[in-house]
Short mmCIF file of C-alpha atoms in Angstrom, two decimals:
data_model
loop_
_atom_site.label_atom_id
_atom_site.label_comp_id
_atom_site.label_asym_id
_atom_site.label_seq_id
_atom_site.Cartn_x
_atom_site.Cartn_y
_atom_site.Cartn_z
CA UNK A 1 -18.85 -24.00 -5.55
CA UNK A 2 -15.06 -24.16 -6.19
CA UNK A 3 -12.90 -21.42 -5.35
CA UNK A 4 -8.78 -21.40 -7.50
CA UNK A 5 -6.52 -18.97 -5.43
CA UNK A 6 -5.18 -17.49 -8.31
CA UNK A 7 -1.38 -15.82 -8.23
CA UNK A 8 -0.37 -17.65 -4.80
CA UNK A 9 3.39 -17.00 -3.77
CA UNK A 10 5.26 -19.72 -2.00
CA UNK A 11 4.67 -18.48 1.36
CA UNK A 12 1.13 -17.55 1.44
CA UNK A 13 0.06 -20.80 -0.51
CA UNK A 14 1.63 -22.26 2.57
CA UNK A 15 -0.21 -20.46 4.67
CA UNK A 16 -3.67 -21.14 3.24
CA UNK A 17 -2.98 -24.84 3.29
CA UNK A 18 -2.74 -24.84 7.03
CA UNK A 19 -5.77 -22.72 7.79
CA UNK A 20 -8.06 -24.54 6.01
CA UNK A 21 -10.80 -26.30 8.08
CA UNK A 22 -12.78 -30.02 7.43
CA UNK A 23 -15.88 -28.33 5.12
CA UNK A 24 -13.84 -26.01 3.89
CA UNK A 25 -15.23 -24.83 -0.10
CA UNK A 26 -12.86 -26.41 -2.51
CA UNK A 27 -9.97 -24.33 -3.18
CA UNK A 28 -6.99 -25.02 -6.04
CA UNK A 29 -4.10 -23.31 -5.16
CA UNK A 30 -2.02 -21.65 -8.39
CA UNK A 31 1.07 -21.56 -6.93
CA UNK A 32 2.23 -19.28 -9.78
CA UNK A 33 2.78 -15.25 -8.69
CA UNK A 34 3.45 -14.53 -12.41
CA UNK A 35 0.23 -15.15 -13.95
CA UNK A 36 -0.87 -12.51 -16.91
CA UNK A 37 -4.35 -11.19 -16.32
CA UNK A 38 -5.50 -13.18 -19.68
CA UNK A 39 -4.91 -16.31 -18.02
CA UNK A 40 -7.49 -15.60 -15.41
CA UNK A 41 -10.22 -17.87 -17.64
CA UNK A 42 -7.27 -20.80 -18.53
CA UNK A 43 -6.23 -20.85 -14.69
CA UNK A 44 -9.68 -20.10 -12.68
CA UNK A 45 -11.84 -22.50 -15.27
CA UNK A 46 -15.09 -21.62 -14.25
CA UNK A 47 -14.27 -21.45 -10.45
CA UNK A 48 -16.59 -18.93 -8.90
CA UNK A 49 -14.72 -17.14 -6.18
CA UNK A 50 -11.45 -16.31 -7.96
CA UNK A 51 -9.13 -15.12 -4.54
CA UNK A 52 -6.68 -12.32 -6.16
CA UNK A 53 -3.38 -11.00 -4.01
CA UNK A 54 -1.63 -8.30 -7.14
CA UNK A 55 -2.07 -9.47 -10.42
CA UNK A 56 -4.49 -6.91 -12.20
CA UNK A 57 -8.47 -8.30 -13.56
CA UNK A 58 -9.58 -6.05 -16.47
CA UNK A 59 -13.18 -5.63 -16.95
CA UNK A 60 -12.89 -7.60 -21.06
CA UNK A 61 -10.99 -10.32 -18.82
CA UNK A 62 -14.04 -11.08 -16.61
CA UNK A 63 -16.43 -11.11 -19.29
CA UNK A 64 -14.41 -14.20 -19.73
CA UNK A 65 -14.45 -15.71 -17.09
CA UNK A 66 -16.60 -18.43 -17.12
CA UNK A 67 -19.37 -19.24 -13.88
CA UNK A 68 -16.83 -16.04 -11.67
CA UNK A 69 -19.10 -13.82 -8.93
CA UNK A 70 -17.04 -13.68 -6.22
CA UNK A 71 -13.35 -11.85 -6.32
CA UNK A 72 -11.95 -11.64 -2.93
CA UNK A 73 -9.17 -9.46 -2.89
CA UNK A 74 -5.86 -9.98 -0.54
CA UNK A 75 -6.48 -6.29 0.54
CA UNK A 76 -7.94 -3.56 0.78
CA UNK A 77 -6.62 -1.42 -2.97
CA UNK A 78 -8.69 -3.97 -5.71
CA UNK A 79 -8.98 -0.35 -7.43
CA UNK A 80 -5.33 -0.36 -8.43
CA UNK A 81 -6.48 -3.52 -10.10
CA UNK A 82 -9.63 -3.82 -11.22
CA UNK A 83 -13.01 -1.52 -11.80
CA UNK A 84 -15.41 -3.32 -8.94
CA UNK A 85 -17.95 -1.58 -10.33
CA UNK A 86 -17.98 -3.00 -14.09
CA UNK A 87 -17.58 -6.06 -12.33
CA UNK A 88 -20.91 -5.80 -10.48
CA UNK A 89 -22.75 -4.72 -13.33
CA UNK A 90 -21.70 -8.44 -14.72
CA UNK A 91 -22.98 -9.96 -11.28
CA UNK A 92 -18.83 -9.98 -10.17
CA UNK A 93 -18.92 -9.33 -6.29
CA UNK A 94 -16.04 -7.79 -5.30
CA UNK A 95 -14.67 -8.98 -1.90
CA UNK A 96 -11.95 -6.39 0.49
CA UNK A 97 -9.81 -7.38 3.20
CA UNK A 98 -8.93 -4.42 6.30
CA UNK A 99 -7.13 -4.32 8.86
CA UNK A 100 -4.84 -7.38 8.35
CA UNK A 101 -1.65 -5.78 8.28
CA UNK A 102 -2.61 -2.47 10.03
CA UNK A 103 0.38 -2.75 12.50
CA UNK A 104 2.59 -3.90 9.52
CA UNK A 105 2.33 -1.57 7.10
CA UNK A 106 2.79 1.30 9.30
CA UNK A 107 5.98 -0.27 11.33
CA UNK A 108 7.14 0.37 7.65
CA UNK A 109 5.54 3.61 7.52
CA UNK A 110 7.88 4.51 10.26
CA UNK A 111 11.14 2.86 9.05
CA UNK A 112 10.89 4.75 5.63
CA UNK A 113 10.39 7.98 8.06
CA UNK A 114 13.83 6.64 9.85
CA UNK A 115 15.74 6.05 6.74
CA UNK A 116 14.39 9.21 5.27
CA UNK A 117 15.35 11.22 7.90
CA UNK A 118 19.10 9.77 8.50
CA UNK A 119 19.70 9.25 4.60
CA UNK A 120 20.34 5.58 6.17
CA UNK A 121 19.71 3.96 2.18
CA UNK A 122 21.43 7.01 0.22
CA UNK A 123 24.62 6.53 2.70
CA UNK A 124 24.68 2.81 2.01
CA UNK A 125 24.92 2.96 -1.86
CA UNK A 126 27.68 5.67 -1.44
CA UNK A 127 29.60 3.61 0.57
CA UNK A 128 29.07 0.29 -1.49
CA UNK A 129 30.81 2.32 -4.35
CA UNK A 130 33.57 3.82 -2.28
CA UNK A 131 32.46 7.15 -1.50
CA UNK A 132 32.06 8.11 2.12
CA UNK A 133 29.72 9.90 2.24
CA UNK A 134 28.14 11.43 5.33
CA UNK A 135 24.84 13.95 5.94
CA UNK A 136 23.24 15.93 7.85
CA UNK A 137 20.26 14.25 9.17
CA UNK A 138 16.82 15.51 10.82
CA UNK A 139 16.40 14.60 14.08
CA UNK A 140 12.74 13.40 14.36
CA UNK A 141 12.12 14.16 18.24
CA UNK A 142 9.78 17.49 18.93
CA UNK A 143 8.67 17.75 14.91
CA UNK A 144 5.73 17.31 13.55
CA UNK A 145 4.26 14.04 12.03
CA UNK A 146 2.12 14.71 9.52
CA UNK A 147 -0.91 12.18 8.50
CA UNK A 148 -3.09 11.93 5.46
CA UNK A 149 -6.22 10.18 6.42
CA UNK A 150 -6.44 8.43 9.63
CA UNK A 151 -8.03 4.66 9.81
CA UNK A 152 -6.23 1.74 11.24
CA UNK A 153 -2.73 1.89 9.69
CA UNK A 154 -2.73 5.84 10.27
CA UNK A 155 -3.35 5.35 14.12
CA UNK A 156 -0.49 2.51 14.82
CA UNK A 157 1.72 5.54 13.06
CA UNK A 158 0.15 7.89 15.24
CA UNK A 159 0.56 5.29 18.41
CA UNK A 160 5.15 4.66 17.31
CA UNK A 161 5.72 8.39 16.91
CA UNK A 162 3.90 10.08 19.41
CA UNK A 163 6.12 7.23 21.25
CA UNK A 164 8.98 8.36 19.35
CA UNK A 165 8.88 12.13 21.14
CA UNK A 166 6.89 13.19 18.05
CA UNK A 167 4.12 16.09 17.76
CA UNK A 168 1.22 14.33 15.07
CA UNK A 169 -1.88 15.88 13.48
CA UNK A 170 -3.71 14.51 11.58
CA UNK A 171 -6.62 15.82 8.27
CA UNK A 172 -9.39 13.28 7.32
CA UNK A 173 -12.12 13.23 5.44
CA UNK A 174 -14.73 12.15 8.25
CA UNK A 175 -14.47 13.48 11.55
CA UNK A 176 -12.26 11.24 13.97
CA UNK A 177 -10.23 12.08 17.78
CA UNK A 178 -7.23 10.47 18.60
CA UNK A 179 -5.90 10.34 21.86
CA UNK A 180 -2.69 13.22 21.61
CA UNK A 181 -3.87 14.13 18.27
CA UNK A 182 -4.51 17.10 16.77
CA UNK A 183 -7.45 16.81 14.17
CA UNK A 184 -6.61 20.27 11.39
CA UNK A 185 -7.20 21.10 7.73
CA UNK A 186 -5.48 19.90 4.94
CA UNK A 187 -3.99 22.33 3.73
CA UNK A 188 -2.80 22.88 8.09
CA UNK A 189 -0.87 19.38 7.77
CA UNK A 190 0.97 20.29 4.47
CA UNK A 191 2.22 23.24 5.48
CA UNK A 192 3.09 22.89 9.19
CA UNK A 193 4.92 18.98 9.10
CA UNK A 194 8.40 18.11 8.88
CA UNK A 195 7.29 14.77 7.86
CA UNK A 196 3.88 14.14 5.76
CA UNK A 197 2.59 10.47 5.81
CA UNK A 198 -0.12 9.29 3.06
CA UNK A 199 -2.58 6.99 4.58
CA UNK A 200 -5.78 7.10 1.88
CA UNK A 201 -7.77 4.69 0.10
CA UNK A 202 -7.41 4.76 -3.16
CA UNK A 203 -10.86 6.07 -5.03
CA UNK A 204 -12.36 8.71 -7.29
CA UNK A 205 -12.08 11.07 -5.19
CA UNK A 206 -8.89 10.42 -3.01
CA UNK A 207 -7.29 10.19 -7.14
CA UNK A 208 -4.17 12.53 -7.75
CA UNK A 209 -6.08 14.61 -4.49
CA UNK A 210 -2.12 16.12 -3.60
CA UNK A 211 -1.72 17.64 -7.05
CA UNK A 212 1.18 20.12 -7.91
CA UNK A 213 -0.15 22.90 -6.04
CA UNK A 214 -0.90 20.82 -3.22
CA UNK A 215 3.20 19.89 -3.51
CA UNK A 216 3.45 23.78 -3.28
CA UNK A 217 2.13 24.30 -0.25
CA UNK A 218 4.30 21.37 1.50
CA UNK A 219 6.93 22.82 4.15
CA UNK A 220 10.10 23.05 2.44
CA UNK A 221 12.55 20.23 3.50
CA UNK A 222 9.57 17.85 4.38
CA UNK A 223 9.75 14.86 4.34
CA UNK A 224 6.94 13.14 2.35
CA UNK A 225 6.24 8.61 3.39
CA UNK A 226 3.41 6.83 1.04
CA UNK A 227 2.36 3.25 1.96
CA UNK A 228 -1.21 3.85 0.66
CA UNK A 229 -1.31 4.27 -3.39
CA UNK A 230 0.99 6.31 -5.90
CA UNK A 231 -1.85 7.36 -7.68
CA UNK A 232 -3.09 9.61 -4.89
CA UNK A 233 0.04 11.74 -5.80
CA UNK A 234 1.40 13.66 -8.84
CA UNK A 235 4.03 11.52 -10.02
CA UNK A 236 5.90 14.19 -11.56
CA UNK A 237 5.21 16.78 -9.58
CA UNK A 238 6.94 15.22 -6.04
CA UNK A 239 9.78 14.07 -8.58
CA UNK A 240 10.27 17.93 -9.57
CA UNK A 241 9.84 18.72 -5.99
CA UNK A 242 12.42 16.51 -5.16
CA UNK A 243 14.60 17.39 -7.65
CA UNK A 244 14.36 21.41 -6.32
CA UNK A 245 14.62 20.26 -2.77
CA UNK A 246 11.62 21.37 -1.67
CA UNK A 247 10.86 18.08 -0.97
CA UNK A 248 13.75 16.85 1.07
CA UNK A 249 14.11 12.96 1.05
CA UNK A 250 10.46 10.36 0.28
CA UNK A 251 10.12 7.31 1.36
CA UNK A 252 8.03 5.25 -1.02
CA UNK A 253 6.73 1.92 -1.18
CA UNK A 254 4.31 2.18 -3.60
CA UNK A 255 4.38 3.12 -7.66
CA UNK A 256 1.76 4.10 -10.49
CA UNK A 257 3.21 0.92 -12.67
CA UNK A 258 4.67 -2.01 -10.86
CA UNK A 259 7.35 -3.29 -10.70
CA UNK A 260 8.81 -0.54 -10.72
CA UNK A 261 10.77 -0.06 -14.34
CA UNK A 262 14.63 0.19 -13.96
CA UNK A 263 15.43 3.31 -15.50
CA UNK A 264 12.14 4.56 -13.88
CA UNK A 265 13.22 8.68 -12.94
CA UNK A 266 12.83 7.58 -9.44
CA UNK A 267 15.36 5.54 -9.52
CA UNK A 268 17.52 7.63 -9.97
CA UNK A 269 17.00 10.49 -7.67
CA UNK A 270 19.31 10.38 -5.29
CA UNK A 271 16.89 12.04 -1.92
CA UNK A 272 14.34 8.73 -2.31
CA UNK A 273 14.13 5.78 -0.98
CA UNK A 274 12.30 2.99 -2.43
CA UNK A 275 10.89 -0.10 -0.75
CA UNK A 276 9.07 -2.86 -3.86
CA UNK A 277 5.50 -2.73 -1.47
CA UNK A 278 6.04 -4.70 0.51
CA UNK A 279 4.96 -2.62 3.71
CA UNK A 280 2.63 -5.75 4.51
CA UNK A 281 4.83 -7.99 3.73
CA UNK A 282 4.70 -9.59 7.19
CA UNK A 283 4.36 -13.80 8.44
CA UNK A 284 1.85 -12.18 10.79
CA UNK A 285 0.13 -10.06 8.36
CA UNK A 286 0.11 -12.78 5.41
CA UNK A 287 -1.47 -15.47 8.82
CA UNK A 288 -4.15 -12.86 9.31
CA UNK A 289 -4.78 -12.13 5.50
CA UNK A 290 -5.33 -15.64 4.72
CA UNK A 291 -7.20 -15.94 7.84
CA UNK A 292 -9.79 -13.25 6.32
CA UNK A 293 -9.68 -14.62 3.00
CA UNK A 294 -11.00 -18.20 4.09
CA UNK A 295 -13.69 -16.92 6.14
CA UNK A 296 -14.81 -14.61 3.12
CA UNK A 297 -15.31 -17.62 1.06
CA UNK A 298 -16.76 -19.67 4.23
CA UNK A 299 -19.37 -16.82 4.53
CA UNK A 300 -19.94 -17.02 0.43
CA UNK A 301 -20.59 -20.02 0.74
CA UNK A 302 -22.71 -20.28 2.88
CA UNK A 303 -25.04 -17.43 2.04
#
């Protein structure tokens, strides 16, 4: 049984080589993070395990990948890149990696929150253009942070926010408890939070869940943070709410189209802070991620 890391950037490739142990399944590393979906059959060349960082695997392409039985996806958001149910019908199992970057993503969400509250990115842009822009910021101590979804990342966000003097409330699809947090219904989170941060996996239930109607229920002047999946939120409704000022500012790390086109409407709105789907990118998270990928490959081989 042979594995291929199909789209490794150099840093992940180096970690993959370093964490390999004697007796591990043979893994070839394709040091090209920019492969196209149609390149899969040639890159895999009959391998049974594909380790995938970010390259979409359409079902029709998977049909041409002779011998492919397992996809180890580096993260939890495989549904943004492939259809696990359709692949399962082809005899291909999709394996997810959870928890590897909870702290990294949480810290990024907090950073986007603080940057958005104090309009730092916008002031930076204006100053570079020669304009002395001075904007009133939102003081976050004592404000309410509402978490939509409550897994490991949201728990880390809550820990940091509580330590900075914020009140934290949350909604989750299944009952949860956490010290210092009030769990309430979704509409209460939307209507009463000064900052709303999205922390949901993308599936059929959550896709488009934050509808135009839900956005209208947001507290006027809210800050919206999304480090989860863009498709959870109605993008056009969010853009309209940003333009009207109903949403004061958005801090976004995820987008429906990635890389984000340079002429995308979000690039032209001043009250948005953008990061390039990089919330999870720290050396510590990458180490955890590749360690978990190797463990998946070892378990697959052992059966």
